[in-house]
PDB file of C-alpha atoms in Angstrom:
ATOM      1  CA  UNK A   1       8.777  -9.064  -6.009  1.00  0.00           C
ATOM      2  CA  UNK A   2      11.043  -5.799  -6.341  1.00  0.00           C
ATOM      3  CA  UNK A   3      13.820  -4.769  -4.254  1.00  0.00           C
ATOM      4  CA  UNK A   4      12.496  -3.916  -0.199  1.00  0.00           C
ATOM      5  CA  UNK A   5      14.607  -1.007   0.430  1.00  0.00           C
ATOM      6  CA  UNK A   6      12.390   1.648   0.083  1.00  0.00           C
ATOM      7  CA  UNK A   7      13.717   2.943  -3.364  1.00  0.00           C
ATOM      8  CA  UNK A   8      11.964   2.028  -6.665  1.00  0.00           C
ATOM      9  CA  UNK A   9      14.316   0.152  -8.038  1.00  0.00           C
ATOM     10  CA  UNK A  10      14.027  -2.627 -10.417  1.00  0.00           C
ATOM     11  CA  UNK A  11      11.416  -1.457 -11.905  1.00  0.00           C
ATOM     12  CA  UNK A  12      11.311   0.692 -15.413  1.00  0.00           C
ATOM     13  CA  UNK A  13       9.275   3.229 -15.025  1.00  0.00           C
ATOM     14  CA  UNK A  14       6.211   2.672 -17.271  1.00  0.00           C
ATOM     15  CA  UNK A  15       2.979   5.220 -17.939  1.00  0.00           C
ATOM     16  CA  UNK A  16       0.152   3.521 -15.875  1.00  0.00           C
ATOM     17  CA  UNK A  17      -1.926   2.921 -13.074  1.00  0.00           C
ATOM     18  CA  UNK A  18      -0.663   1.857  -9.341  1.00  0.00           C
ATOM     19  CA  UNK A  19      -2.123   0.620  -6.659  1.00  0.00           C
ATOM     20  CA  UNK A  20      -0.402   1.933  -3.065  1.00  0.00           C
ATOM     21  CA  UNK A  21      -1.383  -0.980   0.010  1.00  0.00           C
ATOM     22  CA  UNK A  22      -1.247  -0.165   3.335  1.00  0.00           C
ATOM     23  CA  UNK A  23      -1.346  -3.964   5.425  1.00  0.00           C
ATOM     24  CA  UNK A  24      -2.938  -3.969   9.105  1.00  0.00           C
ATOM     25  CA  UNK A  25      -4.367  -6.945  10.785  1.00  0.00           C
ATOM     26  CA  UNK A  26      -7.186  -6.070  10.078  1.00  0.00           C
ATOM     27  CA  UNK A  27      -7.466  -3.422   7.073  1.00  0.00           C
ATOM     28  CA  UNK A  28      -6.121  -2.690   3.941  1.00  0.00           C
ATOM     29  CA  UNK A  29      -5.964   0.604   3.371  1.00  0.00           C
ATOM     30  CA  UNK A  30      -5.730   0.962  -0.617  1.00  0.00           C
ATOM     31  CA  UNK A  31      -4.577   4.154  -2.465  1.00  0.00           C
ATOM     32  CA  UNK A  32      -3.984   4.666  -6.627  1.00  0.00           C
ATOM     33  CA  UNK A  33      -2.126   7.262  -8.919  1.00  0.00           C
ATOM     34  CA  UNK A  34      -3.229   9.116 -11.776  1.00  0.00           C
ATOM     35  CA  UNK A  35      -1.686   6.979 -14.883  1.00  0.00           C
ATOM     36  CA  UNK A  36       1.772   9.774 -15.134  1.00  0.00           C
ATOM     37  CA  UNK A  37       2.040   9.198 -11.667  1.00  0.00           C
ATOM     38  CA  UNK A  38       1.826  12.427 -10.329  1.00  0.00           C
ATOM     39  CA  UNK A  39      -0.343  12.191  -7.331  1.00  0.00           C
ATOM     40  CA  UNK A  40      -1.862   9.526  -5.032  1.00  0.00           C
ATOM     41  CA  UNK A  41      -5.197   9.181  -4.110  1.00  0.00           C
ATOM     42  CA  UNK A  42      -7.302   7.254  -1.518  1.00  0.00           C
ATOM     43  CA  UNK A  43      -9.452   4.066  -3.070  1.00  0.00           C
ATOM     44  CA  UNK A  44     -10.973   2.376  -0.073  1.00  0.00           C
ATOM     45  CA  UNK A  45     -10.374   0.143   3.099  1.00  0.00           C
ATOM     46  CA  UNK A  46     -10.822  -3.693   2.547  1.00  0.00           C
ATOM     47  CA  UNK A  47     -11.557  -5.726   5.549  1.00  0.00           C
ATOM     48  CA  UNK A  48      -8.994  -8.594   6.331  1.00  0.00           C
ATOM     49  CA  UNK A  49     -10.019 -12.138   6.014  1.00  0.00           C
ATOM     50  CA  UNK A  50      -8.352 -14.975   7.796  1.00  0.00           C
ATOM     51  CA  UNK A  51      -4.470 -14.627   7.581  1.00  0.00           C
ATOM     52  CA  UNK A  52      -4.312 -18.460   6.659  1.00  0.00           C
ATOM     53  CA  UNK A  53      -7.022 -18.005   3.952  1.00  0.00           C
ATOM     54  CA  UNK A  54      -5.809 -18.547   0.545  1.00  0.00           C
ATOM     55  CA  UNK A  55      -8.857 -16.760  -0.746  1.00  0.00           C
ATOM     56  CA  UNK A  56      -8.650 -14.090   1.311  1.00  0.00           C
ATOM     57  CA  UNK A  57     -11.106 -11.294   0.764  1.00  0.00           C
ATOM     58  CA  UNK A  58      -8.698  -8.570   1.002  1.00  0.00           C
ATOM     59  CA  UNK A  59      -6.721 -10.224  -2.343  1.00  0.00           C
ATOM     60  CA  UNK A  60      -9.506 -10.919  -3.870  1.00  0.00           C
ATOM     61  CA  UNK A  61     -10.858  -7.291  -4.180  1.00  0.00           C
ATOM     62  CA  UNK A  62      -7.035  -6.004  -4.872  1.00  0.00           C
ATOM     63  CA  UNK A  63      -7.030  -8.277  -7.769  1.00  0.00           C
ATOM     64  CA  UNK A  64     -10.695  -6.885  -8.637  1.00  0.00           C
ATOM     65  CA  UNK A  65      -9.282  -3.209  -8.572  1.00  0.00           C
ATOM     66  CA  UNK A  66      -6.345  -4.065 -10.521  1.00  0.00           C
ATOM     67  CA  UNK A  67      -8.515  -5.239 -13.638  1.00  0.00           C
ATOM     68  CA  UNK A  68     -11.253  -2.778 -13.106  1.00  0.00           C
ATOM     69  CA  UNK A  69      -8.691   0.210 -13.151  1.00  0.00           C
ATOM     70  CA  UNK A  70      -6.105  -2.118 -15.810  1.00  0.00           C
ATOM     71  CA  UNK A  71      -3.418  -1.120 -13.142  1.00  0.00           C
ATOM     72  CA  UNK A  72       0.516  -1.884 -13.847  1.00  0.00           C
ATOM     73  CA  UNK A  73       2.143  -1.862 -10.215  1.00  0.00           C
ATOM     74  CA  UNK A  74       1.407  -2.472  -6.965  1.00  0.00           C
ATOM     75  CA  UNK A  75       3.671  -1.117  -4.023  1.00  0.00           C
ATOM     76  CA  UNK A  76       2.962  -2.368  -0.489  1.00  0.00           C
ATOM     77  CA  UNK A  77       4.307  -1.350   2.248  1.00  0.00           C
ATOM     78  CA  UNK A  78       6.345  -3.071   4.605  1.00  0.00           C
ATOM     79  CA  UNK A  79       6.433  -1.999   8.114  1.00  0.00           C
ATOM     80  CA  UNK A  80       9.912  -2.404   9.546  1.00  0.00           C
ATOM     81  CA  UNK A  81      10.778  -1.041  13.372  1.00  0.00           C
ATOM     82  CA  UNK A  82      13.132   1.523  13.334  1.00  0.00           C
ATOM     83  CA  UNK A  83      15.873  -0.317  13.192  1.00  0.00           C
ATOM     84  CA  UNK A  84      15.575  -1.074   9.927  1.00  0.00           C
ATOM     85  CA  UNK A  85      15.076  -4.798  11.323  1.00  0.00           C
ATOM     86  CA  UNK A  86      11.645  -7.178  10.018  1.00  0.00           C
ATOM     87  CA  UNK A  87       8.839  -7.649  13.196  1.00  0.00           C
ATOM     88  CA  UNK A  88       5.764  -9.016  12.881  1.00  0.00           C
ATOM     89  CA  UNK A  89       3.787  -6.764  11.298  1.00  0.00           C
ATOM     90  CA  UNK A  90       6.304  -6.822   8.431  1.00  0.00           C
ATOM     91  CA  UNK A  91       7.106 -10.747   8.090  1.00  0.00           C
ATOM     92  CA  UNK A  92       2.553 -10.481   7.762  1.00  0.00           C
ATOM     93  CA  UNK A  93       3.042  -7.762   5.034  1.00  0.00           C
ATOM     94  CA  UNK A  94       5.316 -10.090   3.263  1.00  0.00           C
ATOM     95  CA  UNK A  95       3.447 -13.279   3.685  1.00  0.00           C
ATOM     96  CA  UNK A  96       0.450 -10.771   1.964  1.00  0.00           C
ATOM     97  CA  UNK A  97       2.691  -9.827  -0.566  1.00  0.00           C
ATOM     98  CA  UNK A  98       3.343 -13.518  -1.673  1.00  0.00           C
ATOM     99  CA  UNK A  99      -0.519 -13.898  -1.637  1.00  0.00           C
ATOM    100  CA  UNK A 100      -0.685 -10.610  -3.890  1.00  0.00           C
ATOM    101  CA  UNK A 101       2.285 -12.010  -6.250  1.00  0.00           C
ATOM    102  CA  UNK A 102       0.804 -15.311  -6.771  1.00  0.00           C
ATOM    103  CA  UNK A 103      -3.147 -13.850  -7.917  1.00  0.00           C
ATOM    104  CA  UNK A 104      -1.654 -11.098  -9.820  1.00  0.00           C
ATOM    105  CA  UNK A 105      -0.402 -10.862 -13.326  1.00  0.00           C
ATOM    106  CA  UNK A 106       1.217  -7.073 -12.184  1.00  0.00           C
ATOM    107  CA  UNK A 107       4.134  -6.418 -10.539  1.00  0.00           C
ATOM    108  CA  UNK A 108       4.155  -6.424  -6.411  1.00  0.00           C
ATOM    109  CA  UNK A 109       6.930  -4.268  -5.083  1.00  0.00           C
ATOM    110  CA  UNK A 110       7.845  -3.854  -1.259  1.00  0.00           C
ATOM    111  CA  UNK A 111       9.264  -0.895   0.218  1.00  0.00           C
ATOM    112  CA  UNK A 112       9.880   0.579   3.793  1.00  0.00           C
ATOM    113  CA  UNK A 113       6.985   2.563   4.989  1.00  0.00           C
ATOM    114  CA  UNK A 114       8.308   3.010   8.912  1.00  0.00           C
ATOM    115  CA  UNK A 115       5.652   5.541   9.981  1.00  0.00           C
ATOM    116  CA  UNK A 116       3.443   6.137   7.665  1.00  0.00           C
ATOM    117  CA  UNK A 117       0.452   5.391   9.920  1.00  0.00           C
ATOM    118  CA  UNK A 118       1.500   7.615  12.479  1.00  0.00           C
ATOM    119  CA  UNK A 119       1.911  10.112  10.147  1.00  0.00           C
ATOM    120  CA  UNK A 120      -1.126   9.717   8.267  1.00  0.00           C
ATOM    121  CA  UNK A 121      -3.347   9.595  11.704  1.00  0.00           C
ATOM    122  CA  UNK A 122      -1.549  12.801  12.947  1.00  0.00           C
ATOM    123  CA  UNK A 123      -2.434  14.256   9.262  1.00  0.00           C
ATOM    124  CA  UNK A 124      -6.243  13.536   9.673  1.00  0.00           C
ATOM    125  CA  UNK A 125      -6.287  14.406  13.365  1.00  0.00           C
ATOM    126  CA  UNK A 126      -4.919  18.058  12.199  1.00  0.00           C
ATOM    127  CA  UNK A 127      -7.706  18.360  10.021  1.00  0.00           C
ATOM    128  CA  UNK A 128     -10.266  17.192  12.679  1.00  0.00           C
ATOM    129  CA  UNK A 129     -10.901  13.693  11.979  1.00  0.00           C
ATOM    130  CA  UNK A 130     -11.044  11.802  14.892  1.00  0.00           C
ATOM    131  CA  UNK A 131     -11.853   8.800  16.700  1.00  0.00           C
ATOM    132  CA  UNK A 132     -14.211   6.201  14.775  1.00  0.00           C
ATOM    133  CA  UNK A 133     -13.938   8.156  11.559  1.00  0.00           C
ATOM    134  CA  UNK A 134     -10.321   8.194  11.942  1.00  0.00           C
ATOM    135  CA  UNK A 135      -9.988   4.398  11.892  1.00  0.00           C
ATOM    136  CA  UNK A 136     -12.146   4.141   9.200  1.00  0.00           C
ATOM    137  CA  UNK A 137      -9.389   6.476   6.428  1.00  0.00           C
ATOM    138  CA  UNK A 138      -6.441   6.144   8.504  1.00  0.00           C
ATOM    139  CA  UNK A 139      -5.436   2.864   6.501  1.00  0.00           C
ATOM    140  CA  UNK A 140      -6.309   4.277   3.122  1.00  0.00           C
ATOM    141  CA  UNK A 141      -4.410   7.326   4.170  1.00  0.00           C
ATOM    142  CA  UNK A 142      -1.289   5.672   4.854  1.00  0.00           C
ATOM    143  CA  UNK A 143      -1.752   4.082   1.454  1.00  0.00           C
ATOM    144  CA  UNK A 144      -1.533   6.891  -0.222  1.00  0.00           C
ATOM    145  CA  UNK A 145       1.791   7.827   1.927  1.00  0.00           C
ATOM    146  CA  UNK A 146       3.658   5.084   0.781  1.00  0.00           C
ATOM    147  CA  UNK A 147       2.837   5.356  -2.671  1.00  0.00           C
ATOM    148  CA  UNK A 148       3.517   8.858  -3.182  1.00  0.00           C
ATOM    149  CA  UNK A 149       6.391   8.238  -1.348  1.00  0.00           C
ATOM    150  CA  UNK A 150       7.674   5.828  -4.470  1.00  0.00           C
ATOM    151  CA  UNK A 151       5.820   8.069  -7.215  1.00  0.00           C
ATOM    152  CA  UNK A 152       7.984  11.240  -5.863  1.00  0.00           C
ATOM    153  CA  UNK A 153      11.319   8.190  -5.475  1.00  0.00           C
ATOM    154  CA  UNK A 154      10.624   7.294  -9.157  1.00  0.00           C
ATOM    155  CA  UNK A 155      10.361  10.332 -10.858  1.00  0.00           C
ATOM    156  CA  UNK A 156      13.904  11.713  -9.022  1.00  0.00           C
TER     157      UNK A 156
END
């Protein structure tokens, strides 16, 4: 895995595919770029499996999309508190991270995504998507937060 800090860095930048991940407890939201890496786009939302499943579905379809779309990159977000500081939602992102490293032959890189949910949800709820709907895109919406985030880092 890349450097955490929120820039791209030790990476190359390479023409190509990437996949964005947004990790919940119980989604995945999941987001890809246009191969130059211009803009991000929502894919889908994968349902969580068992956190202690090696097999877990969510990896399983990530690894799916990554040959299906012959992506070069994945960048998941980790969720730190605003202190900079790991919780639990980000020591989970990392354990899924490992999971994603070890079925993947394509780089997985971590980088801060403090509020992307929030501001992803407060995104959709400006444009009148709310409640059940909301759930259903927030995830894949924060996706493609964090990766555009790192697509507008990289080309800087």
């Amino acid at each position: 895995m890349s450097p955490d800090d929120g820039t791209p860095g030790g990476t190359i930048w390479t023409r190509g595919r990437r996949l964005g991940i947004d990790v919940g407890a119980v989604r995945v939201g999941v987001a890809m770029c246009d191969p130059d890496g211009i803009l991000a786009t929502p894919v889908e939302t994968v349902p969580r499996g068992a956190a202690e499943d090696a097999g877990e579905p969510a990896v399983r379809r990530i690894a799916e999309l990554v040959t299906e779309h012959d992506v070069v990159g994945v960048v998941l977000g980790l969720p730190r508190n605003l202190r900079g500081e790991d919780g639990p939602a980000a020591r989970a992102a990392r354990e899924f991270a490992d999971a994603l490293t070890a079925g993947l032959d394509v780089p997985v890189e971590l980088v801060d995504e403090r509020m992307t949910t929030v501001v992803a949800a407060r995104q959709l709820s400006g444009r009148g998507v709310k409640g059940r709907k909301q759930r259903a895109v927030v995830d894949q919406a924060a996706a493609v937060q964090i990766l555009q985030g790192w697509l507008d880092r990289a080309r800087s």
